[in-house]
């Protein structure tokens, strides 16, 4: 019932992680980095076995499996502030596009189609390492209106969510063709109220905390949003995945964790609990029917959250449903 019951049973010199392979970055990347003027970001797209790097307005994709295939995209002039690889919406693109690359700049957010052939490398089929990647222009874009998108994520059925540095959450909605009253692509503010469009700026409510990161649980139909103040919002996407309803907002994670485990408070400053959350990770329903999210703190602690009431969590048996309930979660507890 309490984390105090755990103790370290392993030898002090036990090596948890061992280095298996060191992959050096290509020289061509360092040459581009020397030209940096404003911003540089980087990360991994394991779905297509590529590392991505942005240097100002240029985007680079590198095959880290083959340590080759250095691809450059520089067809626009705005500084790139965020990128994400998401699933395409069914029926919008040709079959060759397996993923969609979302690229955000302060001026606009646009989509690139990504074709990926896992069995083809440098024109040779069957090698199975890294695959071949092709980018396609989609002509789908929405204005950013000076808002820098700090985090972007997508659902399995093609919805694209974006968090802005203005504290708002947006959706990049797109379809195959323009409709009579609808555009082919549009940006929807999911967190603003109707009144905010008519009230003067000095009457506007206090700006929300900007989101640091977001993760989607496609099975449970949930969107988790980590805010700058260390709190987490849980958004229910509806049984069909087409809704957007704020279900919970956990603002006292540090305090709750300190009550469960007294050692958790040791790293806090004298001025009070200051929780630094490094990352969030969805726990698949196949792995646990009661726990849905694990949060890793900056000090390495793992905090497990559940959307199942506490009274039910201690009786996780085969008698429980084999699928999520399909309704808005009742709780969000540590």
Coordinates of C-alpha atoms in Angstrom, one line a residue, residues 150-151 163 210-214 225-230 277:
X150 CA 5.7 23.3 -28.1
X151 CA 4.4 19.7 -28.6
X163 CA 0.1 22.7 -27.7
X210 CA 1.9 26.1 -21.6
X211 CA 2.2 22.3 -22.2
X212 CA 5.6 20.7 -22.2
X213 CA 4.5 17.4 -23.8
X214 CA 1.5 15.3 -24.8
X225 CA -1.0 16.8 -21.3
X226 CA 2.0 17.8 -19.1
X227 CA 2.0 21.5 -18.1
X228 CA 4.9 23.7 -17.1
X229 CA 3.8 23.8 -13.5
X230 CA 4.2 20.0 -13.2
X277 CA 8.7 15.7 -14.8

